[in-house]
CSV table of C-alpha atoms and ligand atoms in Angstrom, one decimal:
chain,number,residue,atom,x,y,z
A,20,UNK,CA,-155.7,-40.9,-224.8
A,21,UNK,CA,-153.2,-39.4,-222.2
A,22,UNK,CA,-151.6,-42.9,-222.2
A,23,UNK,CA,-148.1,-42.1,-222.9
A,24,UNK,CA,-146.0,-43.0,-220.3
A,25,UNK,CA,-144.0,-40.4,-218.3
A,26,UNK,CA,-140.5,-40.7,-216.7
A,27,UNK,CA,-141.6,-41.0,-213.3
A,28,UNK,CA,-138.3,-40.8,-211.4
A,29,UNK,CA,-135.9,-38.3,-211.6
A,30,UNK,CA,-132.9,-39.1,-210.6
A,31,UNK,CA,-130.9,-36.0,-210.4
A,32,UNK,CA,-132.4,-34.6,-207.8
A,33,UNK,CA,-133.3,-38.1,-206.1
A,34,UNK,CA,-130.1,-40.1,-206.2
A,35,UNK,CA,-131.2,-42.5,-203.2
A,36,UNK,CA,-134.8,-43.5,-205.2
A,37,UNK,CA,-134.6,-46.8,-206.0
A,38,UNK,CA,-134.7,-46.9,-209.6
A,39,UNK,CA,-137.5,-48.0,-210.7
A,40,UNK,CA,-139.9,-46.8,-207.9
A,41,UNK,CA,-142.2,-44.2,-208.8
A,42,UNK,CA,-142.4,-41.4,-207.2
A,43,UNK,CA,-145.0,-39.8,-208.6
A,44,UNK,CA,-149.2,-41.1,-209.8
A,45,UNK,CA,-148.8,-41.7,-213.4
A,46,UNK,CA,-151.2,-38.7,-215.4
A,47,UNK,CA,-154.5,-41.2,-214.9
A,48,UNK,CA,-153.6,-42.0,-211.7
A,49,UNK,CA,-154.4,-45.3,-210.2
A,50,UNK,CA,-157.7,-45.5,-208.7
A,51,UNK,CA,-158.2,-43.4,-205.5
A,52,UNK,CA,-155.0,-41.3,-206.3
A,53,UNK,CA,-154.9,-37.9,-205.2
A,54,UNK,CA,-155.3,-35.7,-208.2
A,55,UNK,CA,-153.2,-32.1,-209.0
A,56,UNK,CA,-156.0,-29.4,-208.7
A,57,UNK,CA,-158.1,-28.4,-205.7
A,58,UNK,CA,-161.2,-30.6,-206.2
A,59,UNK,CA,-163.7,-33.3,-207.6
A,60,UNK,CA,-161.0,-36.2,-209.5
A,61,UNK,CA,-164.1,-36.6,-211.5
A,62,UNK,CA,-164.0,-33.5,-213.1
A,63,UNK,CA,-160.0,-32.8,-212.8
A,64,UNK,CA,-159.5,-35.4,-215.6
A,65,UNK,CA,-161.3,-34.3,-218.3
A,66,UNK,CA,-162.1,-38.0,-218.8
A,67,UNK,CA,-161.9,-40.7,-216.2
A,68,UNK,CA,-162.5,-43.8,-217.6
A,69,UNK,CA,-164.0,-46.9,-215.5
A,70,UNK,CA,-163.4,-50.2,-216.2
A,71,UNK,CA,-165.0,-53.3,-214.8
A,72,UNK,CA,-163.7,-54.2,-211.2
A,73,UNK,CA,-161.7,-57.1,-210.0
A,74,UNK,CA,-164.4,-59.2,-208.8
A,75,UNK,CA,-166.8,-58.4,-212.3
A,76,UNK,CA,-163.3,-60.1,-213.9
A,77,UNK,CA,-162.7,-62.5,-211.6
A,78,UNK,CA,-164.8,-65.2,-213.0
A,79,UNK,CA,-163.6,-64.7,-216.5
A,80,UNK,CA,-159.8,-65.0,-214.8
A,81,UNK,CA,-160.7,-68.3,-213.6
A,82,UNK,CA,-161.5,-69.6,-216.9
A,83,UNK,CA,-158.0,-67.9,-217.6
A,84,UNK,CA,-156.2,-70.2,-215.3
A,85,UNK,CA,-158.2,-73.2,-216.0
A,86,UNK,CA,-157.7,-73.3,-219.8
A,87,UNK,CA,-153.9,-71.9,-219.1
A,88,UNK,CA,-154.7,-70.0,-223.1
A,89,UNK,CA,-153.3,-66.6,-222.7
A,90,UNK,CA,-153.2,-65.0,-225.7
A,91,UNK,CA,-153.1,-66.1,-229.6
A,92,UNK,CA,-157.2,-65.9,-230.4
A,93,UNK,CA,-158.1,-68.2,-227.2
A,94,UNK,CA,-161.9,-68.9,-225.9
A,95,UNK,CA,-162.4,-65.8,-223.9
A,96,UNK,CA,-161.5,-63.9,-226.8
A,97,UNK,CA,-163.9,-66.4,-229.1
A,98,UNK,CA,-166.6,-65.2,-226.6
A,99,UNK,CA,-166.1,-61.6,-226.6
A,100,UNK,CA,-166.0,-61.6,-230.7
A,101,UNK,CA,-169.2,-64.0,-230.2
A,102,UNK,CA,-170.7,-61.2,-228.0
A,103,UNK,CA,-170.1,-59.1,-230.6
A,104,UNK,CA,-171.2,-60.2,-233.7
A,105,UNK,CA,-174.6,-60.8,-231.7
A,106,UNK,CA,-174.7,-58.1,-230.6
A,107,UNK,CA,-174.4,-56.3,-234.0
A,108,UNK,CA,-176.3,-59.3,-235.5
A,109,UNK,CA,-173.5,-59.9,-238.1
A,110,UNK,CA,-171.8,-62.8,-239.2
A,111,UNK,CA,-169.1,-64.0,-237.0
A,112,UNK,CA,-166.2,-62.9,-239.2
A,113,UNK,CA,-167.3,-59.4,-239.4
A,114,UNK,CA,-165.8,-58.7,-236.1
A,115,UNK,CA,-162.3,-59.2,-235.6
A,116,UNK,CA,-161.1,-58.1,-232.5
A,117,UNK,CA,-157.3,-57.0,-232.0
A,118,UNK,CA,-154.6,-55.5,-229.9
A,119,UNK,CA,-155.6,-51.9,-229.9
A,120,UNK,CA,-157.4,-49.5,-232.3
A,121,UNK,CA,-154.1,-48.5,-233.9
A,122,UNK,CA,-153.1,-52.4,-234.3
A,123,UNK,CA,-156.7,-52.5,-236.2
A,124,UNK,CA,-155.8,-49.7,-238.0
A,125,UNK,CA,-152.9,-50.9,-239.4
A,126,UNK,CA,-154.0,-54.6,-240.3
A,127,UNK,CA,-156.9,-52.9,-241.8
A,128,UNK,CA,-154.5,-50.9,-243.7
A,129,UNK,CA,-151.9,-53.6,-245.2
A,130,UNK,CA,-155.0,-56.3,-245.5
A,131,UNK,CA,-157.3,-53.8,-247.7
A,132,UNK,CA,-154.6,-51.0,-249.5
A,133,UNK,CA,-151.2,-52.9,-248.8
A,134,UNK,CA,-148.7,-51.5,-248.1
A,135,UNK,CA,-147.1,-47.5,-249.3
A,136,UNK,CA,-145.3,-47.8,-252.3
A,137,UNK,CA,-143.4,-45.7,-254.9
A,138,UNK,CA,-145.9,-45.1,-257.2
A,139,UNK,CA,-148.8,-44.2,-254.4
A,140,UNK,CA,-146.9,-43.0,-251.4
A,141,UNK,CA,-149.6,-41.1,-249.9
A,142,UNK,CA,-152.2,-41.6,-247.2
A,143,UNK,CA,-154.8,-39.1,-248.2
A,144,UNK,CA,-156.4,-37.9,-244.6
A,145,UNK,CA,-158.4,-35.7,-242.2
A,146,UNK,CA,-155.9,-33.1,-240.0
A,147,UNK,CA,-159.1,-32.9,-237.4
A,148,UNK,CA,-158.1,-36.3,-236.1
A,149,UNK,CA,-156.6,-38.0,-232.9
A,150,UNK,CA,-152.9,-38.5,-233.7
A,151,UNK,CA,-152.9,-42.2,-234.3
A,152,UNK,CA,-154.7,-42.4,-237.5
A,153,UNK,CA,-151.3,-40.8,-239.0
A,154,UNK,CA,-148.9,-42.7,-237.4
A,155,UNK,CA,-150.8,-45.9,-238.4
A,156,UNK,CA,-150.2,-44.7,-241.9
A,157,UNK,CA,-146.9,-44.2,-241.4
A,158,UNK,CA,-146.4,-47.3,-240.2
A,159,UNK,CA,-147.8,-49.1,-243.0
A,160,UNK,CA,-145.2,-47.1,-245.5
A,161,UNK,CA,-147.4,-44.4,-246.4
A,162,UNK,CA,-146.3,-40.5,-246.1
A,163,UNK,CA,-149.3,-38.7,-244.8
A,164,UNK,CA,-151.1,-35.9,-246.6
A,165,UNK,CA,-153.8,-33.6,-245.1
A,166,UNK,CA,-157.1,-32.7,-246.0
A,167,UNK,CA,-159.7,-30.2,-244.4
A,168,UNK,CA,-162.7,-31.5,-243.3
A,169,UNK,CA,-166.4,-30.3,-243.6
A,170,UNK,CA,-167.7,-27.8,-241.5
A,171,UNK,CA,-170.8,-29.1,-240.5
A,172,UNK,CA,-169.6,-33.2,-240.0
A,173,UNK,CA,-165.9,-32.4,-239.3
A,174,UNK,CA,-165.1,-34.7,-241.6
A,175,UNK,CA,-163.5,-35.5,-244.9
A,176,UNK,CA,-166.1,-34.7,-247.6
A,177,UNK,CA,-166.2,-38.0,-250.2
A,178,UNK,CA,-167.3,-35.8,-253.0
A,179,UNK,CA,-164.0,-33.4,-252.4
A,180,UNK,CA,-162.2,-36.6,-252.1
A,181,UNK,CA,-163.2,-38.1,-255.4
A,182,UNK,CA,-161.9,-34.8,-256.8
A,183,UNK,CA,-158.5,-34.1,-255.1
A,184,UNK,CA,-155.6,-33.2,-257.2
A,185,UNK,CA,-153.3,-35.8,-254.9
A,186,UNK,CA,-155.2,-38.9,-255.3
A,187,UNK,CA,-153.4,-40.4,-258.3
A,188,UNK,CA,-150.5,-40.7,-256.0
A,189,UNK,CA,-152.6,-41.8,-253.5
A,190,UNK,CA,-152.7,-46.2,-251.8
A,191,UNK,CA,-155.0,-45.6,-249.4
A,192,UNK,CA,-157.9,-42.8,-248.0
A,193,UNK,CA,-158.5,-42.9,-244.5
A,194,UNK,CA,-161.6,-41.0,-243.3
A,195,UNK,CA,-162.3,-40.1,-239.9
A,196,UNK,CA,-165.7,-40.4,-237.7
A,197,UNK,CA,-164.9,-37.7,-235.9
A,198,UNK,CA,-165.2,-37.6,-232.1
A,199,UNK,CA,-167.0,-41.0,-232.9
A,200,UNK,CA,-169.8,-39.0,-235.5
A,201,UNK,CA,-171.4,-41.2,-238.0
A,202,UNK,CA,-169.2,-42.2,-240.7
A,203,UNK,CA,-171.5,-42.1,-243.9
A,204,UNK,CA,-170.0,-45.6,-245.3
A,205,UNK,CA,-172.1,-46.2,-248.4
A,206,UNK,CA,-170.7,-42.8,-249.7
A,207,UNK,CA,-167.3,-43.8,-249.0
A,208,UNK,CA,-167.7,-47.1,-251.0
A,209,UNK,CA,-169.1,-45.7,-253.7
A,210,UNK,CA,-166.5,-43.6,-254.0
A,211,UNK,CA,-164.0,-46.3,-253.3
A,212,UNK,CA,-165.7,-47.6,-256.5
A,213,UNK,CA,-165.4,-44.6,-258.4
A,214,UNK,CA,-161.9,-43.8,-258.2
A,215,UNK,CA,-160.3,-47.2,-257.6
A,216,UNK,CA,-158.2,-45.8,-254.4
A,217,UNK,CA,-158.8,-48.5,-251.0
A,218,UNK,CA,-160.4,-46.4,-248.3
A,219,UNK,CA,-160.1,-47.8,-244.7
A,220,UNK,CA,-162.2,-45.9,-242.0
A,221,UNK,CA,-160.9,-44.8,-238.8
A,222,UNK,CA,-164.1,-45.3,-236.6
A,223,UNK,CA,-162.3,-45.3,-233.7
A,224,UNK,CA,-164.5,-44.1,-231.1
A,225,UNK,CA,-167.8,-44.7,-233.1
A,226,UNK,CA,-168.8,-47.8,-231.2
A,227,UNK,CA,-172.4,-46.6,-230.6
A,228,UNK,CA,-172.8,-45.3,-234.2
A,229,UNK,CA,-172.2,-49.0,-235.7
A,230,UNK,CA,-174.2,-50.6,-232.3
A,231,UNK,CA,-177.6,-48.3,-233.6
A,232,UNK,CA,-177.2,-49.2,-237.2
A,233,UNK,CA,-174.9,-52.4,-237.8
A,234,UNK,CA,-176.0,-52.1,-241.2
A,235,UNK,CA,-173.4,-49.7,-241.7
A,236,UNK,CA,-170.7,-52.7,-241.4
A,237,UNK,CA,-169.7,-52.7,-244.7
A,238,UNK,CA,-168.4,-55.5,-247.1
A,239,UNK,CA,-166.2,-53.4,-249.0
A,240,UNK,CA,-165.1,-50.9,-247.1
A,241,UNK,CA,-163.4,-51.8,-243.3
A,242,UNK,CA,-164.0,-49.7,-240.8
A,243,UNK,CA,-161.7,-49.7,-237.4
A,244,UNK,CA,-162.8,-49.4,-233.5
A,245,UNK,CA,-160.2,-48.6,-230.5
A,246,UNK,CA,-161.6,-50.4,-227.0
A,247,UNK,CA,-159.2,-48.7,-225.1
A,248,UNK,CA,-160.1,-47.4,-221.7
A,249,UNK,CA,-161.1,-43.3,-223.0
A,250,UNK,CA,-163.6,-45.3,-225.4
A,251,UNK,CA,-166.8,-46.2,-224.7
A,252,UNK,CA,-166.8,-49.7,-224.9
A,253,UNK,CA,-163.3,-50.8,-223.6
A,254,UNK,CA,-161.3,-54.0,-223.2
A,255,UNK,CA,-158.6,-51.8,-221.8
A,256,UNK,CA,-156.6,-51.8,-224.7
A,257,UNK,CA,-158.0,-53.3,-227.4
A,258,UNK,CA,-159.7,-52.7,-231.3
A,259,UNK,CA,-161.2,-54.3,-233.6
A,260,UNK,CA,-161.8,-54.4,-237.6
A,261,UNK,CA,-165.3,-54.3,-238.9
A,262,UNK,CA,-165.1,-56.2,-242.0
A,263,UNK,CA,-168.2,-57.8,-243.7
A,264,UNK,CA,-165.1,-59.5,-246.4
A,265,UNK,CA,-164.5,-62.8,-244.7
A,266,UNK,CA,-160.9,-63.0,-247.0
A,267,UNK,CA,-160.4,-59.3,-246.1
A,268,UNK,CA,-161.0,-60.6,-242.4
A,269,UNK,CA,-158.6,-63.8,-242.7
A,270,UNK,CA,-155.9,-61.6,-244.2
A,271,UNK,CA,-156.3,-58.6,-240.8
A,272,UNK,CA,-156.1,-62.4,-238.6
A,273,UNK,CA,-152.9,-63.5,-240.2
A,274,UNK,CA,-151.2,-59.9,-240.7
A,275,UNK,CA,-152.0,-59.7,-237.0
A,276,UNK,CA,-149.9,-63.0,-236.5
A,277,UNK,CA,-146.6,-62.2,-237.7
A,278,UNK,CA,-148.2,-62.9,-241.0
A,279,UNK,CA,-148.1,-66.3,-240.6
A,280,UNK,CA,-150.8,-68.6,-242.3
A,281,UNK,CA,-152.2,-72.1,-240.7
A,282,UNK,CA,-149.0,-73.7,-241.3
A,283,UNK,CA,-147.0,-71.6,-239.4
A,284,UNK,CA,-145.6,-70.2,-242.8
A,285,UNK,CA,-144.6,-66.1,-242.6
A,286,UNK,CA,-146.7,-65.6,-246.2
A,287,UNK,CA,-146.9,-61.7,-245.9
A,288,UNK,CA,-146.3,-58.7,-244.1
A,289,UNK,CA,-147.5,-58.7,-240.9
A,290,UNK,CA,-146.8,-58.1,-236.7
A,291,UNK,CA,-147.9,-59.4,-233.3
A,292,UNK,CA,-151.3,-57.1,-233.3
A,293,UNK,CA,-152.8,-60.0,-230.9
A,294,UNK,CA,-155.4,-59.1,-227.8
A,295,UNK,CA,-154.5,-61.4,-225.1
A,296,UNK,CA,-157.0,-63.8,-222.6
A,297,UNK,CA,-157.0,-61.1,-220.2
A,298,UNK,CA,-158.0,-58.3,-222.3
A,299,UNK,CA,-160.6,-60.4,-223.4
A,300,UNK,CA,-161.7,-60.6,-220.0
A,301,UNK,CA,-162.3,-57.4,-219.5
A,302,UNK,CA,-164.2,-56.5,-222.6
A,303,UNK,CA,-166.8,-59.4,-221.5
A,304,UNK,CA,-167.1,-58.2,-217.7
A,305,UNK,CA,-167.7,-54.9,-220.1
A,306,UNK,CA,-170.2,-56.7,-221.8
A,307,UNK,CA,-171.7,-57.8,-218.8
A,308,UNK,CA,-173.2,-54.4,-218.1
A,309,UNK,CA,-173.3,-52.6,-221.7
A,310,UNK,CA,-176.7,-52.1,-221.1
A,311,UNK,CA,-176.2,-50.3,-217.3
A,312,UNK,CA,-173.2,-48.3,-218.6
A,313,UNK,CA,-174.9,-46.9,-222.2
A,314,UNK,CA,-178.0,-45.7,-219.9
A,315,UNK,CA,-175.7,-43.9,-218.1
A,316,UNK,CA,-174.0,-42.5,-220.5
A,317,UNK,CA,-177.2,-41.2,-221.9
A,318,UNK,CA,-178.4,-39.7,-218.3
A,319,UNK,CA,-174.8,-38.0,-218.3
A,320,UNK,CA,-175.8,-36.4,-222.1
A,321,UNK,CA,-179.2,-35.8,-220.5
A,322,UNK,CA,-178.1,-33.8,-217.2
A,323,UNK,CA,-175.7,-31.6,-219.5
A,324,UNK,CA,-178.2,-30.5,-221.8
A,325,UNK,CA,-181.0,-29.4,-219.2
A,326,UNK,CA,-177.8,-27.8,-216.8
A,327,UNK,CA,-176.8,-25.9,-220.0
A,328,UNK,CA,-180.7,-25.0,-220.8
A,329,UNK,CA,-181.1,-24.1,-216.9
A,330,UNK,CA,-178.0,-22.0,-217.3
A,331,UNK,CA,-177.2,-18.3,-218.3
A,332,UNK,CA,-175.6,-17.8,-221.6
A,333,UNK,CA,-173.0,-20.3,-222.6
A,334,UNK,CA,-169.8,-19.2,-224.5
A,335,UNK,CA,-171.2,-22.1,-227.2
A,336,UNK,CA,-173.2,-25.0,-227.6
A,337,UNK,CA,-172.8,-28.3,-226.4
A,338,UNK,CA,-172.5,-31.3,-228.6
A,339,UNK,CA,-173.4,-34.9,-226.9
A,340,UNK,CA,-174.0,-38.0,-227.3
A,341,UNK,CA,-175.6,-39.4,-229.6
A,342,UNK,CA,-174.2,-36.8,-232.0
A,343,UNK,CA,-170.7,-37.2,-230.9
A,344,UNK,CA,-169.9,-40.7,-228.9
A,345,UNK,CA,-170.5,-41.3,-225.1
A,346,UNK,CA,-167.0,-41.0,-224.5
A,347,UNK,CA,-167.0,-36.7,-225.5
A,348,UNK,CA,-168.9,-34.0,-224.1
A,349,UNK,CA,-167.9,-30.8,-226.2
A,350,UNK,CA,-168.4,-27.2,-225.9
A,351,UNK,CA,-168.6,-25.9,-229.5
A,352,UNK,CA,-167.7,-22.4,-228.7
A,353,UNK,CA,-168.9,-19.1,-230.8
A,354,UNK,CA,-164.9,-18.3,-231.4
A,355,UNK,CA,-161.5,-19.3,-230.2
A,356,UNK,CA,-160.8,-16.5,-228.1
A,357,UNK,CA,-164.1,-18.0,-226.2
A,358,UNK,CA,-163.0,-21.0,-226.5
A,359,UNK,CA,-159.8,-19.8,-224.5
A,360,UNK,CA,-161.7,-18.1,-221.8
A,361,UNK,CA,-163.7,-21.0,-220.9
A,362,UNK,CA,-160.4,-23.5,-220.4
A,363,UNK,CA,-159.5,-20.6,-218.3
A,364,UNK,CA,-162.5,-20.2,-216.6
A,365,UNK,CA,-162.7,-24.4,-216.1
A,366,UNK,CA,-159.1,-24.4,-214.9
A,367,UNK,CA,-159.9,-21.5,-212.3
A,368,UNK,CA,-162.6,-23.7,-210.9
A,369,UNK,CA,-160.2,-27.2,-210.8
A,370,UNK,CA,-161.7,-29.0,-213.8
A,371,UNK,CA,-160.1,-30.4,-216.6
A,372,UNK,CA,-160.6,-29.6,-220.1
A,373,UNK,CA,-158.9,-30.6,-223.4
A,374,UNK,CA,-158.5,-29.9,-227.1
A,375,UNK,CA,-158.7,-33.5,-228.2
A,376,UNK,CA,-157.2,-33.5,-231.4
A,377,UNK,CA,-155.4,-30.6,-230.9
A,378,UNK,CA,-154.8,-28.4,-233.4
A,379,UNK,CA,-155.4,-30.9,-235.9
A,380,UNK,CA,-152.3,-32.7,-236.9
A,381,UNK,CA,-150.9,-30.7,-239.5
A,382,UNK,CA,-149.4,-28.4,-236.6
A,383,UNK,CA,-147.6,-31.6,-235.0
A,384,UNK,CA,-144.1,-31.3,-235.3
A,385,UNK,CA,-143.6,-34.8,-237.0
A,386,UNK,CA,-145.8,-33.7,-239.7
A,387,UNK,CA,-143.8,-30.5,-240.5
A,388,UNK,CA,-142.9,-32.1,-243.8
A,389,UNK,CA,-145.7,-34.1,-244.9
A,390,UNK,CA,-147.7,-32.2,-247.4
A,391,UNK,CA,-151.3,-30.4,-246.6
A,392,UNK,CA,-154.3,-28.5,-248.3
A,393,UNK,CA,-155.0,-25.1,-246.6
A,394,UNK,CA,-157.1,-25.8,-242.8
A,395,UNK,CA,-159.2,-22.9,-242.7
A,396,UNK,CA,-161.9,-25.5,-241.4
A,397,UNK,CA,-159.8,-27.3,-238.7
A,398,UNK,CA,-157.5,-24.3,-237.8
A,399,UNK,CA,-161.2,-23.0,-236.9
A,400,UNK,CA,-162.9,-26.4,-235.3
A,401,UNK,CA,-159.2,-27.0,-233.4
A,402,UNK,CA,-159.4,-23.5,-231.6
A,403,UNK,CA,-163.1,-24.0,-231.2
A,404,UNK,CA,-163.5,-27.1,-229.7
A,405,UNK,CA,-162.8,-27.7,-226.1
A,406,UNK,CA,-163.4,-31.1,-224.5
A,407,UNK,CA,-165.7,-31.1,-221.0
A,408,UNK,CA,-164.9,-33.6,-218.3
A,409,UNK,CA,-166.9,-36.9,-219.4
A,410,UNK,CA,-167.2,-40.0,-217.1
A,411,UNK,CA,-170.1,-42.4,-216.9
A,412,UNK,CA,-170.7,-41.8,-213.2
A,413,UNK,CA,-170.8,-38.3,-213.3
A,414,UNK,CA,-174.0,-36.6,-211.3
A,415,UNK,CA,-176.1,-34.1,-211.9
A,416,UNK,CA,-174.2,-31.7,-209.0
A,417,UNK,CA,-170.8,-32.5,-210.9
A,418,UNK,CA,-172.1,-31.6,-214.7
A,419,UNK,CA,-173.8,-28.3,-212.9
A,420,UNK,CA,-170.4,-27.5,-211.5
A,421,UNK,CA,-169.3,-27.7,-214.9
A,422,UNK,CA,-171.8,-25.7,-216.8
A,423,UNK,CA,-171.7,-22.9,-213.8
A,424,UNK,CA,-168.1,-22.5,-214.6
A,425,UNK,CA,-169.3,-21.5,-217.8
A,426,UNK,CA,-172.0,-19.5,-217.6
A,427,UNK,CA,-172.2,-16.0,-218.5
A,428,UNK,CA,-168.9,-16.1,-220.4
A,429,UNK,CA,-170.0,-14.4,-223.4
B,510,PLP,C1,-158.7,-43.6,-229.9
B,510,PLP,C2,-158.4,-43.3,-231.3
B,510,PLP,C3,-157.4,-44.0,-232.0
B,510,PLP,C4,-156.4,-44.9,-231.3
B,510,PLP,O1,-156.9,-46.1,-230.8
B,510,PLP,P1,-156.0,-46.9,-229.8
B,510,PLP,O2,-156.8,-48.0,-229.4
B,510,PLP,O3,-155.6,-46.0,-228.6
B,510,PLP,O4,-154.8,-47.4,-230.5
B,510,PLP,C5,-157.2,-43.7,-233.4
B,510,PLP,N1,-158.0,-42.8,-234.0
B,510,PLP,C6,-158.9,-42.1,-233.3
B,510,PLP,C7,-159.8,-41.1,-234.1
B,510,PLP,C8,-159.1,-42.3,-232.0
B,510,PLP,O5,-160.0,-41.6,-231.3
């Protein structure tokens, strides 16, 4: 999610750079880069994604340059929904794949709530969230307002939803599943029900939460993946809506495409929210070895929680897959000040760790204005929470190195 692009030249102090050459590996580095620190790339980054290689994409490319289709819903990215749905064991409009998890978001968003208005201008959500479920809202015309979240799911509570004082000036309640935690949807649409507000859920990284139980793809209630490369299932960039509504779906295709219908008539609201050919690609290469990559993922869990029950005290306890997603390893810590300690003990030893969603985002300064319950709960999971380097094709030596930096910090 460190994806933002970074001036990479300087000119100032390099006026004989060509322009546009850069100077410097971009934050993820390319493959092989040298990374900042004095160690292991694989534990410098807290995350280091990996994709499918060249050659796993090359066939799929060649069907690329046969059909000459590059974008605009074309057979690669037939297949890859196709994959999909079968793989879920859904019907084939339940998956609609798009640009990226925030593209999702927002065709989720204008097709289910519409768009902000006068009389509901708020998006009622979680703080404890990745910053793009806000700025999705925003987008849509909605003026964020924070909630606290549950202590125990880190997540918006349905019940203390139904009951919030803001929601008659609510369009639209966007729950989070939290570091890709199970989202309970059957609450969520019966309270969708109740009090007549559209909910849209922000699954982003809860791939393997709807892969166990696809029954939790809802008809009434969309919920919203990001594939891009920090997830675990990845096109690169890429998302998709989970939609059982085959009109909700058909509205997400043509909001997605400039909002035009069949006859190339702009009918509603819409953007260019489109995954291309190649994207598409990659997610099937992906596909290819889902099966290799999730064991992996689980042996990665696995070797974390015996290193952490071989090791002295921890400054907390770890939270893995499957209770958060593949894509997270966590330390829960006993307080913030621990919390602190064991970045600082981590970044003594050369490996990365992060606060994922920050503080929470009512501490961002875009949100300065936007309105906000009291955070005791976030304020407390945001200092608490500290992300531990996560990579599929981390070993056992690696994850000790990890849990050694940690140990005995109490
Ligand atoms: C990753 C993520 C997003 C954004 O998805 P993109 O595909 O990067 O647009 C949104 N919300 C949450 C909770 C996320 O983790």
């Amino acid at each position: 999610m460190d994806n933002e692009p970074r001036p990479q030249v300087d000119r100032a102090t390099s006026p004989s750079t060509p322009q546009d050459t850069p100077r410097r590996a971009p934050p993820h580095g390319p493959p092989g880069a040298a990374p900042e620190g004095n160690g292991d790339p694989l534990l410098v980054q807290v995350q280091r994604p990996l994709l499918p290689d060249a050659r796993a994409i090359a066939a799929y490319l060649d069907r690329i340059d046969g059909s000459r289709w590059y974008s605009n819903r074309g057979p690669l990215l037939w297949a890859l929904e196709e994959r999909l749905y079968t793989h879920f064991g859904v019907d084939q409009h339940a998956t609609v794949l798009l640009a990226s998890g925030s593209a999702a978001l927002e065709a989720a968003i204008l097709a289910h709530a519409g768009a902000g208005g006068i009389d509901r201008p708020l998006a009622l959500m979680p703080s404890y969230t990745f910053v793009a479920t806000a700025l999705s809202a925003m987008r849509c015309g909605y003026t964020p307002y924070f909630l606290d979240v549950d202590p125990d799911t880190w997540m918006l509570d349905p019940e203390a939803v139904a009951a919030h004082p803001m929601l008659d000036r609510a369009g639209v309640v966007l729950p989070v599943a939290a570091y890709g935690r199970c989202p309970d949807m059957e609450a969520w649409a019966a309270v969708q029900d109740r009090i007549g507000v559209k909910i849209v859920v922000d699954a982003a990284a809860a791939f393997e939460q709807f892969e166990r139980n696809p029954g939790m793809i809802h008809l009434e209630v969309p919920a919203v993946l990001s594939l891009h490369a920090t997830k675990t299932f990845s096109t690169a960039e890429g998302g998709a809506v989970l939609w059982r509504s085959f009109k909700g779906q058909e509205r997400v295709g043509r909001i997605s495409n400039f909002g035009m219908s069949d006859a190339r008539r702009c009918e509603t609201d819409g953007f260019n929210g489109k995954l291309s050919e190649y994207h598409a690609a990659v997610g099937l290469a992906f596909m290819d070895h889902w099966a290799d990559r999730r064991a992996m993922l689980d042996g990665v869990a696995a070797s974390y929680a015996s290193a952490a029950a071989a090791a002295g005290p921890l400054p907390g306890r770890l939270r893995l897959s499957p209770d958060v997603s593949g894509a997270y390893v966590l330390l829960e810590c006993d307080t913030p000040d621990l919390a602190d300690r064991a970045c600082a003990a981590l970044a003594a030893e050369g490996i990365g760790s992060r606060r994922w969603y920050g503080r929470g985002l009512h501490h961002e300064p875009i949100h300065a204005g936007h309105g906000c319950d009291p955070m005791p709960v976030t304020d407390r999971l945001g200092a608490i929470h500290v992300g531990l380097p996560a990579a599929v094709d981390l070993n056992d030596a690696q994850i000790s190195r990890v849990v050694g930096a940690l140990s005995g910090l109490t």
